PDB file of C-alpha atoms in Angstrom:
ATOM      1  CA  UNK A   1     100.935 183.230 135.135  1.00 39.00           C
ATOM      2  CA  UNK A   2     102.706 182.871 131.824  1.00 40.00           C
ATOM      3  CA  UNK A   3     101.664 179.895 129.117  1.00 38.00           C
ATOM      4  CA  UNK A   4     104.214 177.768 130.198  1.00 37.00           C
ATOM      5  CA  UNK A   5     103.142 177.440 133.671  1.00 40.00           C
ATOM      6  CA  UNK A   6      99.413 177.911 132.432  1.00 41.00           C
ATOM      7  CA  UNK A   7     100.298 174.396 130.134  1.00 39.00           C
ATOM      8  CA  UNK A   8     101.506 172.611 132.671  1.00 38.00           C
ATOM      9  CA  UNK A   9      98.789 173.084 135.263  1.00 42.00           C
ATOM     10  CA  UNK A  10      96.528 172.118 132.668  1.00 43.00           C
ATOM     11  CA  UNK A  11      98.831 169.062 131.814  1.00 41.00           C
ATOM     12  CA  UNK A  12      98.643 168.160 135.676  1.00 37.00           C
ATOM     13  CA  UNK A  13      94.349 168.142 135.838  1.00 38.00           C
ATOM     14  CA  UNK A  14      93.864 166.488 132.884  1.00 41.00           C
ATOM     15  CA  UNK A  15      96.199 163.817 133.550  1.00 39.00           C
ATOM     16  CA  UNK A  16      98.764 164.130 130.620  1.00 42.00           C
ATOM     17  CA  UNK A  17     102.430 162.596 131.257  1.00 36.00           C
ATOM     18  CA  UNK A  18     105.189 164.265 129.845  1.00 35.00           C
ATOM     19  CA  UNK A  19     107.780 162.615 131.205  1.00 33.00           C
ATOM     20  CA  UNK A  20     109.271 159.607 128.385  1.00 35.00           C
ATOM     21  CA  UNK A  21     107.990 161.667 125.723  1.00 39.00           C
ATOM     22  CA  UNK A  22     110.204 161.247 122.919  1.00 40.00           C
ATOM     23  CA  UNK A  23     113.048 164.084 121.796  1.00 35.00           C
ATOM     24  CA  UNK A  24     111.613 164.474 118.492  1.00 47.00           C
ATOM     25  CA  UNK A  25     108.059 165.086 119.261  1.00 50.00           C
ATOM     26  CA  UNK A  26     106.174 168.619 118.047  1.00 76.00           C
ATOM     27  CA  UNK A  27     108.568 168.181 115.106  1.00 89.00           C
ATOM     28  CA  UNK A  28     108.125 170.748 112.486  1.00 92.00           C
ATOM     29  CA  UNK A  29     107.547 169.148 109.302  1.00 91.00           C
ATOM     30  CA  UNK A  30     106.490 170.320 105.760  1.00 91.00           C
ATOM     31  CA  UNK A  31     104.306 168.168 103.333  1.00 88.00           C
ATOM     32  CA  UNK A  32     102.264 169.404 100.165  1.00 88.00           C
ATOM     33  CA  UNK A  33      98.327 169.274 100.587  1.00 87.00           C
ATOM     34  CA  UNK A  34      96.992 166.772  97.780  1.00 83.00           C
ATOM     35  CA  UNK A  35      96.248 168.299  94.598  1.00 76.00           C
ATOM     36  CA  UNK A  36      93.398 168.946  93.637  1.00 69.00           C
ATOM     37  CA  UNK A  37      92.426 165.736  90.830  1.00 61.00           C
ATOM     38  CA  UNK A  38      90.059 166.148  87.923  1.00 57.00           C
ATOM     39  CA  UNK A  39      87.254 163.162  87.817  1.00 53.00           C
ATOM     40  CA  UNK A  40      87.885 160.427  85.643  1.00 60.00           C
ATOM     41  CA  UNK A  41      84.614 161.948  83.733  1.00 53.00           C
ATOM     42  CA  UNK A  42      86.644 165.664  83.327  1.00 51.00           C
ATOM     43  CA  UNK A  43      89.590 164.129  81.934  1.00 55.00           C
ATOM     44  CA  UNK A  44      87.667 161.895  79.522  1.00 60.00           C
ATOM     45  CA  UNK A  45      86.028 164.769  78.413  1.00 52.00           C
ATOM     46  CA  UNK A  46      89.264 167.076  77.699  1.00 52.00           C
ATOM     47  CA  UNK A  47      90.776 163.661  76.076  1.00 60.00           C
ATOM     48  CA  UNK A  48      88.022 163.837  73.485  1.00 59.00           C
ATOM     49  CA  UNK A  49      88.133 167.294  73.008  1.00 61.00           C
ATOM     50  CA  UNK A  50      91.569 167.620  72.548  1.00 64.00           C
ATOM     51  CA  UNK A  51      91.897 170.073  75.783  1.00 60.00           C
ATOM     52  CA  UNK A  52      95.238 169.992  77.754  1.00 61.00           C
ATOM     53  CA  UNK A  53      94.756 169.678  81.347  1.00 55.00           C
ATOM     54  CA  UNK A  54      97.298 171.214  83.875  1.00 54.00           C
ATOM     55  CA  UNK A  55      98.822 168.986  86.459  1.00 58.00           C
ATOM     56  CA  UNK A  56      97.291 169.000  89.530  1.00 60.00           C
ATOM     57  CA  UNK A  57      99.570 170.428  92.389  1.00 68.00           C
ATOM     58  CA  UNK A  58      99.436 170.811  96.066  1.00 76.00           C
ATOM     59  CA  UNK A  59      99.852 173.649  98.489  1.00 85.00           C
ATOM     60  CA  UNK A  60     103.129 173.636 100.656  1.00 87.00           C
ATOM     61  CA  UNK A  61     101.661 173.513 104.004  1.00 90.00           C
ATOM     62  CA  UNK A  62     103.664 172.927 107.567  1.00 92.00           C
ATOM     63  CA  UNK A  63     102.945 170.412 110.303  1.00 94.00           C
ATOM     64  CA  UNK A  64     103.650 169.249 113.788  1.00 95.00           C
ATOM     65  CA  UNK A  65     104.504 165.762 114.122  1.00 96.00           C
ATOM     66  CA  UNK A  66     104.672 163.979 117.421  1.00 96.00           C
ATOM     67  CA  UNK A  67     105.464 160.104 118.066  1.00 95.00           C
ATOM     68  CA  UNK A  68     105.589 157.273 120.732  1.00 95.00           C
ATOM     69  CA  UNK A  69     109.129 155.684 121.646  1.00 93.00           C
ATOM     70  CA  UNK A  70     110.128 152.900 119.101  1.00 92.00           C
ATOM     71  CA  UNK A  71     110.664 151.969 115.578  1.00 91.00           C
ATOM     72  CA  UNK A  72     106.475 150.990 115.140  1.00 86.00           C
ATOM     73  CA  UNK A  73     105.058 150.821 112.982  1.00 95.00           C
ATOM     74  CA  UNK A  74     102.326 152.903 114.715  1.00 97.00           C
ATOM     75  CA  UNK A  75      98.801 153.675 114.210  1.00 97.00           C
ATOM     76  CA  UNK A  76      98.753 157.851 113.233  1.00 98.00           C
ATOM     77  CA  UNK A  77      95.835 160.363 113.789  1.00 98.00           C
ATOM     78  CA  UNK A  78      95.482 163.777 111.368  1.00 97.00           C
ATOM     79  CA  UNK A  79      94.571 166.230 113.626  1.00 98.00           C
ATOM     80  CA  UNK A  80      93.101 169.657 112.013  1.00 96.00           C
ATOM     81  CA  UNK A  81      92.488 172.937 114.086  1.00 94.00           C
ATOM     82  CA  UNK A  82      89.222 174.864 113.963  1.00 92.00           C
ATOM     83  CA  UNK A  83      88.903 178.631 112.037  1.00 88.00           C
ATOM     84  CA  UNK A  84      90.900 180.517 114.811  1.00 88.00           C
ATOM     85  CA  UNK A  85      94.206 178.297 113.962  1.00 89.00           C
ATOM     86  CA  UNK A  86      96.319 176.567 116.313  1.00 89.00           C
ATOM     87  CA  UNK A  87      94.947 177.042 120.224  1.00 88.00           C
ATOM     88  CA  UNK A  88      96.747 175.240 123.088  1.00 88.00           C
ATOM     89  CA  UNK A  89      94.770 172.434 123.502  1.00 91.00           C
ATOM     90  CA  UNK A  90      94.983 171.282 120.090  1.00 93.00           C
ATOM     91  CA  UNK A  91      98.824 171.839 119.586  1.00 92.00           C
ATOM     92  CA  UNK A  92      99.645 170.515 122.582  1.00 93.00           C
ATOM     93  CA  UNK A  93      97.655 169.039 124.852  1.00 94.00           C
ATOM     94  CA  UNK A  94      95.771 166.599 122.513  1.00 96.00           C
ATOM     95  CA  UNK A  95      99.237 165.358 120.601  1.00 96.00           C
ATOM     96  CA  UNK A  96     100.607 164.638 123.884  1.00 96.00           C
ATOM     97  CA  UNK A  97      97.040 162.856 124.798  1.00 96.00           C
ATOM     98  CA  UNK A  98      97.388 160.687 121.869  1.00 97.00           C
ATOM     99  CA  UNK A  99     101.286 159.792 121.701  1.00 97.00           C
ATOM    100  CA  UNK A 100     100.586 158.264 125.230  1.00 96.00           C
ATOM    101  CA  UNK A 101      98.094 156.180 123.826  1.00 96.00           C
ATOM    102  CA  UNK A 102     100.592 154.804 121.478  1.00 96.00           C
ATOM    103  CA  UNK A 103      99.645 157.165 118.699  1.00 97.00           C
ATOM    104  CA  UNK A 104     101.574 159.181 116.172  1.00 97.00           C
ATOM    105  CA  UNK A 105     100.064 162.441 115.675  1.00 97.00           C
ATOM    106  CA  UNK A 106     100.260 164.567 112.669  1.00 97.00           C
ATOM    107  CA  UNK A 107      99.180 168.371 113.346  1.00 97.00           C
ATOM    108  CA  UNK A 108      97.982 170.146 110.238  1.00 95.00           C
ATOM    109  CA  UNK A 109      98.527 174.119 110.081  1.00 93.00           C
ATOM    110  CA  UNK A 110      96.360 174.880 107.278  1.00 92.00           C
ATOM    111  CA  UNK A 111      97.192 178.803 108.025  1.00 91.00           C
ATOM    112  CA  UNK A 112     100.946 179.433 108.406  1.00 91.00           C
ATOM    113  CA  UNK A 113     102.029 179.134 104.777  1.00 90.00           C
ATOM    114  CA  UNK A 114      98.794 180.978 102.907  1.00 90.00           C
ATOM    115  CA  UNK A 115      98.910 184.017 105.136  1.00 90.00           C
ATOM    116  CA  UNK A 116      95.563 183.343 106.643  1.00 89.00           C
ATOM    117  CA  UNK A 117      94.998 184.470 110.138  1.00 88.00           C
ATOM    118  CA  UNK A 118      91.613 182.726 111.278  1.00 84.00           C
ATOM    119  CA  UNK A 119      88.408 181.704 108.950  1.00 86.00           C
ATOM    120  CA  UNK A 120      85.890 182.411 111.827  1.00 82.00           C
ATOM    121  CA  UNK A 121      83.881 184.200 109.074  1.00 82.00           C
ATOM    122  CA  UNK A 122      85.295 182.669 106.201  1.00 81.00           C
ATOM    123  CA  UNK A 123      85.382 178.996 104.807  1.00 79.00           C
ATOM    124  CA  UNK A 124      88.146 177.521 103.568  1.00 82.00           C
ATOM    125  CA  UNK A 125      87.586 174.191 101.480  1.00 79.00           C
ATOM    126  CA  UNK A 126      91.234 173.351 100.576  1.00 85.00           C
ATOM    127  CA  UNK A 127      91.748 171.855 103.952  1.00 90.00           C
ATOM    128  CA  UNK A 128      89.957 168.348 102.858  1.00 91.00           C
ATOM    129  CA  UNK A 129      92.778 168.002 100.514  1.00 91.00           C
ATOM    130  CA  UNK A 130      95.631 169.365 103.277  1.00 93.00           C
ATOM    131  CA  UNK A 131      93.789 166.163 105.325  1.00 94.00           C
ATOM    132  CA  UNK A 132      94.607 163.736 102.561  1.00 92.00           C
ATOM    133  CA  UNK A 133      98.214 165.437 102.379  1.00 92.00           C
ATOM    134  CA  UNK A 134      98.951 164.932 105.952  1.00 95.00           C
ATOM    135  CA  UNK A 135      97.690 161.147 105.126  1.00 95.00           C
ATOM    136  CA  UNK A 136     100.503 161.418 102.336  1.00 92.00           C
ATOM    137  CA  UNK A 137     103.033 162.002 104.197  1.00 95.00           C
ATOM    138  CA  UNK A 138     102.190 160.099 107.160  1.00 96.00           C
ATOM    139  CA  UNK A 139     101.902 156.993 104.834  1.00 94.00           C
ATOM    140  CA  UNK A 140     105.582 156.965 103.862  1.00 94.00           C
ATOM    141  CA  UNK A 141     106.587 156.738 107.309  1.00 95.00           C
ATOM    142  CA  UNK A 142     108.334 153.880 108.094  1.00 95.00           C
ATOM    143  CA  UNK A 143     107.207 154.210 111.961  1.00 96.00           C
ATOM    144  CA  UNK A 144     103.491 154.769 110.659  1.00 97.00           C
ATOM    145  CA  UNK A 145     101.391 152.189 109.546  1.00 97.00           C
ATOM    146  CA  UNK A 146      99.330 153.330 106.697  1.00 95.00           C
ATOM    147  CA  UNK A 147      96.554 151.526 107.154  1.00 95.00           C
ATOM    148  CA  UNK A 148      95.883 152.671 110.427  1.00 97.00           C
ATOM    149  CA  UNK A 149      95.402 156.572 110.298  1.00 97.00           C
ATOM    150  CA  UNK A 150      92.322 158.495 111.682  1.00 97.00           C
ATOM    151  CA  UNK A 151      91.137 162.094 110.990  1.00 97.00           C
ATOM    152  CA  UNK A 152      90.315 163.942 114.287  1.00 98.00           C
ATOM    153  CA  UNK A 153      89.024 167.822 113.673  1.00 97.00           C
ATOM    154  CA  UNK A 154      88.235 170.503 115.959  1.00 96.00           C
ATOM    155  CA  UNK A 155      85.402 173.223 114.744  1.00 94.00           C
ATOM    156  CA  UNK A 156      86.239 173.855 111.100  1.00 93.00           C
ATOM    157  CA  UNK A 157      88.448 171.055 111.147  1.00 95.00           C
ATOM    158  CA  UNK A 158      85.719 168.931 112.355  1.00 96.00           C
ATOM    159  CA  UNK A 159      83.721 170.354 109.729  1.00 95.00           C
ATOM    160  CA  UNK A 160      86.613 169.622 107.690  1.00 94.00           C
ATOM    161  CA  UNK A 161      86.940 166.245 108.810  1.00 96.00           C
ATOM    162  CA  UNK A 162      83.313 165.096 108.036  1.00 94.00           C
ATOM    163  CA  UNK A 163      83.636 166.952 103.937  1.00 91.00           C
ATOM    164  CA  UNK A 164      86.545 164.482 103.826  1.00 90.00           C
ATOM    165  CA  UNK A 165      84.719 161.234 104.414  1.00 93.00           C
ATOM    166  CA  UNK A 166      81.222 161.979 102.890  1.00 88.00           C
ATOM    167  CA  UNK A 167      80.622 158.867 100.499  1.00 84.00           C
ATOM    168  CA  UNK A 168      80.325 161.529  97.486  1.00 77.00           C
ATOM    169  CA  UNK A 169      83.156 163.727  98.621  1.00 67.00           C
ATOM    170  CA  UNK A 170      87.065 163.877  97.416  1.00 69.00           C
ATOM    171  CA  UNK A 171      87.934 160.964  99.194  1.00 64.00           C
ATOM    172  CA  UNK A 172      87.373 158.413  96.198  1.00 68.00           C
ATOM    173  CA  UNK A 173      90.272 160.509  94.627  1.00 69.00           C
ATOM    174  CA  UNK A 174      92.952 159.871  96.862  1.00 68.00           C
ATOM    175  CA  UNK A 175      95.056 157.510  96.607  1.00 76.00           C
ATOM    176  CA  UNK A 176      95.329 156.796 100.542  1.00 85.00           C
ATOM    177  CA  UNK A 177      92.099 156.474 102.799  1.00 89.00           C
ATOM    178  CA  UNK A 178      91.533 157.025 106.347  1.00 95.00           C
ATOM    179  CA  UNK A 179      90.289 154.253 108.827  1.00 96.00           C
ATOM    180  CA  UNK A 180      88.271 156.524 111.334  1.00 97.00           C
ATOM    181  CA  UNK A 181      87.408 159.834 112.159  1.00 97.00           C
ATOM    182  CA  UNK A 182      86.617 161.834 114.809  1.00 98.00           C
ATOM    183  CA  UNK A 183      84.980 165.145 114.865  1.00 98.00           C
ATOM    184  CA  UNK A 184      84.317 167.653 117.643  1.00 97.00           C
ATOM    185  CA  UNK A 185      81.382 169.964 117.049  1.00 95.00           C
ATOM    186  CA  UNK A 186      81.648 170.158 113.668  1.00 96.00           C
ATOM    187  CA  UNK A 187      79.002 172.137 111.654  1.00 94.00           C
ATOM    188  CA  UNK A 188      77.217 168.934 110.217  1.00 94.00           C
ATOM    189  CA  UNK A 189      75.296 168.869 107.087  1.00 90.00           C
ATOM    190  CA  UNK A 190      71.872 166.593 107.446  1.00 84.00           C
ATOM    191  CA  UNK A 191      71.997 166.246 103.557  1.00 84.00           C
ATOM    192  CA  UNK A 192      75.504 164.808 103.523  1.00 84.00           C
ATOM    193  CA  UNK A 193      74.589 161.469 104.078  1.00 84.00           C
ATOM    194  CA  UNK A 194      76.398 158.653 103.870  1.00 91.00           C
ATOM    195  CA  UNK A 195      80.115 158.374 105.633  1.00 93.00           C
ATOM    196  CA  UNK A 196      83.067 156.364 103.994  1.00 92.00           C
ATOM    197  CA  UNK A 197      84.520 154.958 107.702  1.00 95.00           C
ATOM    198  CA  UNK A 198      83.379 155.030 110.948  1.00 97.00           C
ATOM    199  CA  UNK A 199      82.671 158.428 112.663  1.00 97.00           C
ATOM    200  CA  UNK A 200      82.724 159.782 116.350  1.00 98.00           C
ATOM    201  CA  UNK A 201      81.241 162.658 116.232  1.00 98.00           C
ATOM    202  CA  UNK A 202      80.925 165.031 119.776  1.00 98.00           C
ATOM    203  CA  UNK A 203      79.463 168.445 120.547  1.00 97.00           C
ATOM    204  CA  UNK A 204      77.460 170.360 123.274  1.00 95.00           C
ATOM    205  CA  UNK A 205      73.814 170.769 123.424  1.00 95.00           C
ATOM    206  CA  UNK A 206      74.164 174.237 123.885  1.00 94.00           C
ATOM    207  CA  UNK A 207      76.073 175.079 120.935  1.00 93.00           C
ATOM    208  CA  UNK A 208      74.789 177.747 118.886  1.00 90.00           C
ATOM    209  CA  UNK A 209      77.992 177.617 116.322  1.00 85.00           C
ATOM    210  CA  UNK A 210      77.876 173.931 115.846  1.00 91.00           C
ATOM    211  CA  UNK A 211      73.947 173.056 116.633  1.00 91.00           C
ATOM    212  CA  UNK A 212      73.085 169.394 117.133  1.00 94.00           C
ATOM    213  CA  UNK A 213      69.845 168.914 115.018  1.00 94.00           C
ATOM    214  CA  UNK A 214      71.381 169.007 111.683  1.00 95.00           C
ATOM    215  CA  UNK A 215      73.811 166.140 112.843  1.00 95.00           C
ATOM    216  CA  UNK A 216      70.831 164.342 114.641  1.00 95.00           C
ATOM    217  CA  UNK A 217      69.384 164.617 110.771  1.00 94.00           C
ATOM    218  CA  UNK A 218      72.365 163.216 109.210  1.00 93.00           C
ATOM    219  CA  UNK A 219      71.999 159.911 111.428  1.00 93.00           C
ATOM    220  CA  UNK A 220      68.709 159.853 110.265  1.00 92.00           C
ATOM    221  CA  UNK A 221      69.469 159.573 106.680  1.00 89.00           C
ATOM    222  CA  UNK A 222      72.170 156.924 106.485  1.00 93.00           C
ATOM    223  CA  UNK A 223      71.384 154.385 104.672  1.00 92.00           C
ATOM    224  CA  UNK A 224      71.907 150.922 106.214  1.00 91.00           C
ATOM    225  CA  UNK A 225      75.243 150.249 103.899  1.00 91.00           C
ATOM    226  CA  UNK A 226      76.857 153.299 105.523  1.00 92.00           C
ATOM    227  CA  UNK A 227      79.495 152.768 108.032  1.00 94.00           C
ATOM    228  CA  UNK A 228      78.644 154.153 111.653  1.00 95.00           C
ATOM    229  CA  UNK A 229      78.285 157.287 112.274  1.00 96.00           C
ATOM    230  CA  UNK A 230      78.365 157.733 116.209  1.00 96.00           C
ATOM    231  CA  UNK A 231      77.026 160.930 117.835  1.00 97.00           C
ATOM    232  CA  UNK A 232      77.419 161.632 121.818  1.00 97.00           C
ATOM    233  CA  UNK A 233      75.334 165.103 122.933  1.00 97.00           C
ATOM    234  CA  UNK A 234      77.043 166.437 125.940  1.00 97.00           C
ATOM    235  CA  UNK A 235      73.913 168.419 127.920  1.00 95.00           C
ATOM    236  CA  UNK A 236      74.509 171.691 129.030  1.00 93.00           C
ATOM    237  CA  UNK A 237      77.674 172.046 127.189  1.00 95.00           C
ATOM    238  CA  UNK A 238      79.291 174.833 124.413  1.00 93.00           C
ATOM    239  CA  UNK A 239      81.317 175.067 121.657  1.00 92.00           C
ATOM    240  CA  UNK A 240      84.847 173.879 122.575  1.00 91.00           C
ATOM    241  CA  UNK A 241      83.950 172.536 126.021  1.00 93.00           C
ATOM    242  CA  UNK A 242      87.144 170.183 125.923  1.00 95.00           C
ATOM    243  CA  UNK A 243      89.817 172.768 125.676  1.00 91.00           C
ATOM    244  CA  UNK A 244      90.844 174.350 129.037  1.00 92.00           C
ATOM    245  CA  UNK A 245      92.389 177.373 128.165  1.00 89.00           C
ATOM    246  CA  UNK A 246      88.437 178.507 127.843  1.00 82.00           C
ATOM    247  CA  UNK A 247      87.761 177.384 131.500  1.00 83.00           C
ATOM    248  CA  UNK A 248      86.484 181.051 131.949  1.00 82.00           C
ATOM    249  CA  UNK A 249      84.268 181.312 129.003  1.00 75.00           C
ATOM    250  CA  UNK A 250      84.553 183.813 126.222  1.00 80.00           C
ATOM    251  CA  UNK A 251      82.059 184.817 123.973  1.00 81.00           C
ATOM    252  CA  UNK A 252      82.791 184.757 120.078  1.00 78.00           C
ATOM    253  CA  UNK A 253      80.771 186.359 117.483  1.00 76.00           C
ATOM    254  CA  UNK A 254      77.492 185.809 119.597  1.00 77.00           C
ATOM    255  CA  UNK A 255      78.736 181.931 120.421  1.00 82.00           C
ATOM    256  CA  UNK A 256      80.129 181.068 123.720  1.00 83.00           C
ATOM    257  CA  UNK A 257      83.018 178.830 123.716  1.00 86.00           C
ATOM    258  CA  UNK A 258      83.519 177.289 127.148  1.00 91.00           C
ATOM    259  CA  UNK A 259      84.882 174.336 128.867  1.00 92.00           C
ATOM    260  CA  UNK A 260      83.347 171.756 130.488  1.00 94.00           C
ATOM    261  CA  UNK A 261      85.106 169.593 132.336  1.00 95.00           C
ATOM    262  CA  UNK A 262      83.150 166.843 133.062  1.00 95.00           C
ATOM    263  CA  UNK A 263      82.091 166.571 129.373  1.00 95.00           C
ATOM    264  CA  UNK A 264      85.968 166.738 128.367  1.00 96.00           C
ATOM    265  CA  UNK A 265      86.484 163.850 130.297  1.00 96.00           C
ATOM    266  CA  UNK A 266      83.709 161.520 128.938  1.00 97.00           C
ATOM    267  CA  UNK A 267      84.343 163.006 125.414  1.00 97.00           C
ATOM    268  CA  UNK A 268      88.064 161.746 125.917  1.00 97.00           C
ATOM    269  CA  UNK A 269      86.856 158.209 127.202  1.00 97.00           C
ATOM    270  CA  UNK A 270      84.488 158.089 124.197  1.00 98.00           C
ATOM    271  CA  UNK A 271      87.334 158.754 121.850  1.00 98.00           C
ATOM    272  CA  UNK A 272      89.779 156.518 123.296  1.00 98.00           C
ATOM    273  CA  UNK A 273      87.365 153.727 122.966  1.00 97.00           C
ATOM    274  CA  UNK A 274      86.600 154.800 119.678  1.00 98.00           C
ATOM    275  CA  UNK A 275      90.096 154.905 118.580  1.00 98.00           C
ATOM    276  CA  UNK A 276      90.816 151.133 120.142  1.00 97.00           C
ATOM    277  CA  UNK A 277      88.068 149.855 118.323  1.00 96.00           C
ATOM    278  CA  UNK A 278      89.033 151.005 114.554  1.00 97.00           C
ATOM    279  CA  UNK A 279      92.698 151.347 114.856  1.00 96.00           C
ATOM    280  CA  UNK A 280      93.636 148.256 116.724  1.00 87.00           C
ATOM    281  CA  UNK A 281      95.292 145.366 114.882  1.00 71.00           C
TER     282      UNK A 281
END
C-alpha cells in the first residue's frame, strides 16, 4: 500500500473530512524564529559598562500553514513535531483535524533549514523561540486573530511546548503570548512549576520516554496563582499512542511507541474541549 492510500484509510477511521478543505491549505511558508533577547538586567549591565550588544536575530525556519474557508479572523494553533521531525500524523492528519474545527494551523519544521535530521538523542532548545516565531507570524495575519493562538507539541515539541510557558521561561520576552497549550507526552520537569496559560497535558501510563510521575510532581507544586495545568493518564498506553501510522508498534531506543486507539480518541475529545474552552470568544 503506498502513503497515499495508507493516509487516506487512516483519514477514513479517524473521521477526518477532506472534502471543502480550502486550496491553500499545507501552504509552505517561511518565518524567522524569535531572536534570542537579552534581559532587561543584561542590557542594563552592558549600558553601564559601556559594552555593545549585537542585535538579536532569528533563525530562517519553514512552515506549513493550513486554514478554514473565509476571511476570519480565526483562532490559530502552533503545532511543533517531536525529535524524529515531521511524521504523518502530525503533518497531516492533525492540521486537517484542527482546520475542521475552525482552526488555522501553523506547522513548525524546526529541522529543514539547520540540517538536522532527528534530536532523538539530542536536545535542541532553540525551538521555544521557533514557537514564539510561528506566533509572529501568525499574529500579522489578517485571517488570524492574535489573541487567540495555542501551542500544541508532540514529544520534544511537547517538551518544547511546556519550556515555552513556564512562568520563569522566555515567554516574558516576547512580545506576543499564547492563550493555551497543549502537550502530548512531553518529558515534564516536576521543578518547573508554575505555567503562564492554561495547559492540557496527555501521555500514556506506560511510557518509559515520557514517564508520568515527574508531571504528576509538577501539579503538585503549582502554586494556587498558577493557571491550570490539566493532566489526563491514558492506562495501558505508550509513547505516541495517537498517531496511527504506529498501529503496529515499533520499538525506539528501548521505548515503544504505539497507538492506541481508544486513547486517541478520548485524547482528541479532551483536546477539543480544551481548545473550546480557552480559544472561544
Amino acid at each position: 500500500m503506498n502513503t497515499t492510500r495508507l493516509f487516506l484509510g487512516l483519514v477514513a477511521v479517524l473521521g477526518v473530512t477532506l472534502a471543502g478543505n480550502p486550496a491553500d491549505a499545507d501552504e509552505l511558508v517561511h518565518y524567522e524564529s524569535a531572536p534570542v533577547k537579552l534581559s532587561p538586567f543584561r542590557i542594563r549591565k552592558a549600558s553601564e559598562q559601556g559594552e555593545n550588544l549585537p542585535q538579536p536575530q532569528g533563525t530562517s525556519l519553514l512552515g506549513y500553514l493550513s486554514r478554514p474557508q473565509g476571511s476570519g479572523p480565526f483562532p490559530a494553533i502552533v503545532v511543533m513535531h517531536g525529535c524524529e521531525g515531521m511524521r504523518l500524523s502530525v503533518k497531516d492528519l492533525w492540521p486537517k483535524r484542527l482546520v475542521s474545527w475552525g482552526y488555522v494551523v501553523l506547522v513548525v519544521d524546526s529541522f529543514t533549514t539547520r540540517n538536522i535530521k532527528d534530536t532523538c538523542q539530542s536536545y535542541l532548545p532553540d525551538r521555544v523561540f521557533d514557537a514564539y516565531g510561528a506566533l509572529n507570524f501568525l499574529s500579522k495575519q489578517s485571517f488570524v486573530d492574535a489573541q487567540r493562538v495555542a501551542l500544541m507539541g508532540f514529544s520534544a515539541g511537547a517538551t518544547a511546548t511546556l519550556e515555552g510557558t513556564k512562568i520563569e521561561g522566555n515567554e516574558q520576552l516576547m512580545d506576543h503570548k499564547f492563550k493555551a497549550a497543549v502537550a502530548y507526552y512531553p518529558a515534564c520537569a516536576g521543578s518547573q512549576g508554575d505555567a503562564t496559560v492554561p495547559i492540557l497535558i496527555l501521555t500514556g501510563e506506560r511510557d518509559n520516554w515520557s514517564p508520568t510521575e515527574p508531571c504528576r510532581k509538577r501539579l503538585a507544586n503549582l502554586s494556587d496563582d498558577s493557571p491550570p495545568i490539566e493532566l489526563n493518564i491514558y492506562k495501558g498506553t505508550y509513547h505516541d499512542f495517537d498517531a496511527p501510522e504506529f498501529t503496529a508498534g515499533r520499538r525506539v531506543f528501548g521505548h515503544i511507541e504505539k497507538y492506541n486507539p481508544d486513547a486517541a480518541e478520548k485524547s482528541i475529545r479532551s483536546v477539543h474541549t480544551f481548545l473550546q474552552k480557552y480559544l472561544s470568544n
